[in-house]
Coordinates of N, CA and C in Angstrom, one line a residue:
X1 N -5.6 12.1 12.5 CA -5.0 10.8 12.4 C -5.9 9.8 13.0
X2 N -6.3 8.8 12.5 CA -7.0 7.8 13.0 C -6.3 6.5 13.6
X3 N -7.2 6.0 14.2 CA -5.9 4.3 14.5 C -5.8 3.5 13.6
X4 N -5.1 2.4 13.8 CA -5.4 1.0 12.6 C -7.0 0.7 13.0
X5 N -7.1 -0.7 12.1 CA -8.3 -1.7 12.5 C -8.1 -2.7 12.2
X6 N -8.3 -3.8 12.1 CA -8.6 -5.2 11.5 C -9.1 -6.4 12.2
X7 N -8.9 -7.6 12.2 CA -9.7 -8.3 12.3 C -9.1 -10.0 12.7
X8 N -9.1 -10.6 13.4 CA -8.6 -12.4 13.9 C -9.7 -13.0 13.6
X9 N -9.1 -14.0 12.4 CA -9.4 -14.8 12.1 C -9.3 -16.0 13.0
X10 N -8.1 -15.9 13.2 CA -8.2 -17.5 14.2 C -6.6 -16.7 15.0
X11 N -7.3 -17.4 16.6 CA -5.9 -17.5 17.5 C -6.5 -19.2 17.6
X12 N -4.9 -19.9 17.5 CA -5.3 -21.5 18.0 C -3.9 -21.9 18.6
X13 N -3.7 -22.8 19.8 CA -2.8 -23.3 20.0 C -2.2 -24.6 19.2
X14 N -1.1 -24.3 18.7 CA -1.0 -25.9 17.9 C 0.4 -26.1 18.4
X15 N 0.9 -27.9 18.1 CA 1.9 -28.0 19.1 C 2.8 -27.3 20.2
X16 N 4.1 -26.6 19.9 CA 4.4 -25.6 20.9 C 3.9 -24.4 20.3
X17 N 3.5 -24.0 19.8 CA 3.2 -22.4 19.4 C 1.9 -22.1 19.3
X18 N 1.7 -20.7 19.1 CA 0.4 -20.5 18.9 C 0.1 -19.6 17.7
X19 N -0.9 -20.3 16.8 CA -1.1 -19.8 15.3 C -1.9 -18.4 15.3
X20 N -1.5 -17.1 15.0 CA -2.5 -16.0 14.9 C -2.6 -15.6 13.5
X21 N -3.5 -15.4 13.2 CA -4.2 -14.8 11.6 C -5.3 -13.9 11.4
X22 N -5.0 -13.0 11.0 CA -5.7 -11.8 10.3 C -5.6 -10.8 9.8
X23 N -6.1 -9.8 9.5 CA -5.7 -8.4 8.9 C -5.9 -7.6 9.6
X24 N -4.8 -6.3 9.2 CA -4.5 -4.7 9.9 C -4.4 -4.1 8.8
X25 N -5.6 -2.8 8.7 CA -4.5 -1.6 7.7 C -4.7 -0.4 8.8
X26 N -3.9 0.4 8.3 CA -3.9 1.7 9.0 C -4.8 2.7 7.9
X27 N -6.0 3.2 8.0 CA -6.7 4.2 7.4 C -5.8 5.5 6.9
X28 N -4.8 5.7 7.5 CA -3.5 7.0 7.4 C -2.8 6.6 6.3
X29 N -2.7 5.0 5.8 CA -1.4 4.6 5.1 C -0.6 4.4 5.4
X30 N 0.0 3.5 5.1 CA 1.7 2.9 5.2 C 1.2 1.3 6.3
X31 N 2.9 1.2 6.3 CA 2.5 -0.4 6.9 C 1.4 -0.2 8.5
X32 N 1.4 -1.7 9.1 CA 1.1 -1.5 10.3 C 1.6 -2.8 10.9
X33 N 1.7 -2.9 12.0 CA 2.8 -3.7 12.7 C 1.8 -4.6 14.0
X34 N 1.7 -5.8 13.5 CA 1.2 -6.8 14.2 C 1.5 -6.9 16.1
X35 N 0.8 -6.6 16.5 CA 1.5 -7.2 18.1 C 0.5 -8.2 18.7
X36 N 1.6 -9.6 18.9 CA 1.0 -10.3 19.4 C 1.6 -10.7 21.6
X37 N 0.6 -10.6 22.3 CA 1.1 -10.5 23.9 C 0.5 -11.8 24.3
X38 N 1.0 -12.7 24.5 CA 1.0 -14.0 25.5 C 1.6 -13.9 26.7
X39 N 0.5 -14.3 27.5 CA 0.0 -13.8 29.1 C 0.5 -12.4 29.6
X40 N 0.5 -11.3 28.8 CA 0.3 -10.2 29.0 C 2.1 -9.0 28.6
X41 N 2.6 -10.6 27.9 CA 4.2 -10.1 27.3 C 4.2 -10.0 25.7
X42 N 5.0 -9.2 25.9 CA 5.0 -9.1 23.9 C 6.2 -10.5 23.6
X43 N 5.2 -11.6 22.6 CA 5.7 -12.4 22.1 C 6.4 -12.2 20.4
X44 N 5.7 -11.0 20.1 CA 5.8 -11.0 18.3 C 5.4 -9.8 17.9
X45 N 6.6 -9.5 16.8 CA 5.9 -7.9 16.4 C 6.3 -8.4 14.7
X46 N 5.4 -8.3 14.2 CA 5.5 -8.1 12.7 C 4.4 -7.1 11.4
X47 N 5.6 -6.8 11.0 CA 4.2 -5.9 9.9 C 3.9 -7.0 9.0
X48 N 2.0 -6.5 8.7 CA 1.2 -7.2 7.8 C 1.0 -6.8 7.0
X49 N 1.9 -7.9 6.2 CA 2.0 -7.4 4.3 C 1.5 -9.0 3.7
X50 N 1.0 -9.5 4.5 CA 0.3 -10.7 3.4 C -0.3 -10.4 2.6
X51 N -0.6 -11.1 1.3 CA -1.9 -10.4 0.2 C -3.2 -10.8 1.1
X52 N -4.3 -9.9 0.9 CA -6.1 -10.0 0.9 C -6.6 -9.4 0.5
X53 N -6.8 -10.1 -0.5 CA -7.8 -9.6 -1.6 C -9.1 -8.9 -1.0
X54 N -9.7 -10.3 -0.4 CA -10.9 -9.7 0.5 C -11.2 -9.0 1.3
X55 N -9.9 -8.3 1.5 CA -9.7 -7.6 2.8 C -10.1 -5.6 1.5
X56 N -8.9 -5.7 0.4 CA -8.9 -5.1 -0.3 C -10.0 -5.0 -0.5
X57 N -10.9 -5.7 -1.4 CA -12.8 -5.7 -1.7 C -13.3 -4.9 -0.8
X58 N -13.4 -4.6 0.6 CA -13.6 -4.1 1.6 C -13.2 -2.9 1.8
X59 N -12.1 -2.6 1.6 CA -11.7 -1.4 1.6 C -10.2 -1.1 0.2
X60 N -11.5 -0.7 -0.6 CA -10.0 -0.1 -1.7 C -9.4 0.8 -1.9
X61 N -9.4 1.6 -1.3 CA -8.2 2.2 -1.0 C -7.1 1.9 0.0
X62 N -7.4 0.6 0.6 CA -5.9 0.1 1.2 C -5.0 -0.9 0.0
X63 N -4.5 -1.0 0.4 CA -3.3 -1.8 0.2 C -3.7 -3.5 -0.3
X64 N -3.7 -4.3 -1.4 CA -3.8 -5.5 -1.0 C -2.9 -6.4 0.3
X65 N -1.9 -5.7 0.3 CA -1.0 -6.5 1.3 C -1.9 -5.7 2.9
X66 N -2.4 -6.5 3.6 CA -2.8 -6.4 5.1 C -3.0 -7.5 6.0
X67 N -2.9 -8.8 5.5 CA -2.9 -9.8 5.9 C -1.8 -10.1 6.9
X68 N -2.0 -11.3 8.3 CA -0.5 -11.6 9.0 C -1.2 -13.6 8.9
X69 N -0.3 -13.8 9.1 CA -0.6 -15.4 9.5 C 0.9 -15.8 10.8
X70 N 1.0 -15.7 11.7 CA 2.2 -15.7 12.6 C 2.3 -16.9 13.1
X71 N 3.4 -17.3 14.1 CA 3.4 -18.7 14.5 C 4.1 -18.5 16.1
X72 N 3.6 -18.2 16.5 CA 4.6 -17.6 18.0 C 4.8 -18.7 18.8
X73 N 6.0 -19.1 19.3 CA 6.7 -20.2 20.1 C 5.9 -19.9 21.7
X74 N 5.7 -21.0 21.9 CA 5.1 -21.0 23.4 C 5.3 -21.8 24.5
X75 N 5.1 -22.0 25.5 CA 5.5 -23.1 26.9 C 3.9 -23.8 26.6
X76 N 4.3 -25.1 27.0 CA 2.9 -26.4 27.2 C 2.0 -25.6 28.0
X77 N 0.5 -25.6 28.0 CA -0.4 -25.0 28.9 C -1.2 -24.4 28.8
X78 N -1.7 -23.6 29.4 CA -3.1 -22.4 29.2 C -2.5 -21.3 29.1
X79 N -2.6 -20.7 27.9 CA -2.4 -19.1 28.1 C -3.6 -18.1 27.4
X80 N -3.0 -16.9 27.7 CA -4.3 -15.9 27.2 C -3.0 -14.9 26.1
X81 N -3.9 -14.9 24.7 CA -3.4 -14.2 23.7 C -3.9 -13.5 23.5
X82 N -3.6 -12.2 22.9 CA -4.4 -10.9 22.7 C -3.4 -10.3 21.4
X83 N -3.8 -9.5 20.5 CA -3.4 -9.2 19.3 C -3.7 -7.7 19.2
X84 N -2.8 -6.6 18.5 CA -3.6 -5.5 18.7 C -2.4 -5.0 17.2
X85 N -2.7 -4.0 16.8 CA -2.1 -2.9 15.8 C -1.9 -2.1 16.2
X86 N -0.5 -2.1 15.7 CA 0.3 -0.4 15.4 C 0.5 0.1 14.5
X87 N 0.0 1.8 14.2 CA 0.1 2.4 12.8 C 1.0 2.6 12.6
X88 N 1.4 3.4 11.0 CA 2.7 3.7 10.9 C 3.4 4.7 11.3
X89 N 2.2 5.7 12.4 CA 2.6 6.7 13.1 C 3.0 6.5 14.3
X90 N 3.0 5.2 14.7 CA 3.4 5.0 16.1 C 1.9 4.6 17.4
X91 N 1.2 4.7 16.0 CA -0.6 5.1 17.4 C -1.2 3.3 17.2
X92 N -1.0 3.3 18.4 CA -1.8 1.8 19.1 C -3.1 2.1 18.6
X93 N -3.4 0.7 17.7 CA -5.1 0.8 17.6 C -5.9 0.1 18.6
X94 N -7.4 -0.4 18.7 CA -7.6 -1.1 19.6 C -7.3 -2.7 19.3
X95 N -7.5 -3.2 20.7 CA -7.3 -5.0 20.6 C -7.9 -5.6 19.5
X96 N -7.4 -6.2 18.8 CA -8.0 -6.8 17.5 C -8.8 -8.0 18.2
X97 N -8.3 -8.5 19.5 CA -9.0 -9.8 19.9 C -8.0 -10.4 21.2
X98 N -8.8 -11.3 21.6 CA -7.9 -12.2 22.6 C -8.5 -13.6 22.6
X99 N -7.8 -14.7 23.3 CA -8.2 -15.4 23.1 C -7.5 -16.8 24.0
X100 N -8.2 -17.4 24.6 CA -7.6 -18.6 25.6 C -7.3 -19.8 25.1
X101 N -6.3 -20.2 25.1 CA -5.5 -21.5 24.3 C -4.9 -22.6 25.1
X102 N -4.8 -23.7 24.5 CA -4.1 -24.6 25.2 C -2.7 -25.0 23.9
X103 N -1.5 -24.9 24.5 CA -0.5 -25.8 23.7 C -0.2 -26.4 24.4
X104 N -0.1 -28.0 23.6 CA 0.5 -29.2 24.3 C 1.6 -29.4 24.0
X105 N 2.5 -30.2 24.5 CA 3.3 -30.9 24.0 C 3.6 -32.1 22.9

């Protein structure tokens, strides 16, 4: 069994939230499940089923659906975001990324 993988496009702070974007597949198959942790708490868990084509191009034998685009509610300030994958077996892949942000008010 292997872990996920994928890739952040963009973490950015915008108004109260903070915007994360990119793709997860799991090499195993089946979904995989976005986790996004602001200042070291889980703010958001979703599976990535957006279409990417380009993501697909890259690897075809996954899935076109691996895409996330999320929008996670946040407090005014500096925080540290960090994004990682979960397969559909339960196995934590590594950190897709992190990243230091400001949302204002």
């Amino acid at each position: 069994t292997k872990p996920p993988h994928g890739a952040i496009d963009r973490i950015r702070g915008r108004g109260n939230s903070v915007r994360v974007a990119g793709w997860a597949l799991d090499p195993n198959g089946g979904d995989v499940e976005v986790v996004v942790l602001v200042d070291g708490r889980e703010a958001a868990r979703r599976v990535a089923r957006q279409p990417r084509p380009d993501v697909a191009a890259m690897y075809p034998a996954a899935a076109e659906r691996g895409g996330f685009d999320l929008k996670v509610p946040a407090d005014p300030g500096d925080h540290n975001v960090c994004v990682y994958a979960v397969g559909s077996d339960g196995i934590d892949g590594p950190m897709l990324g992190c990243a230091q942000v400001t949302v204002g008010s």
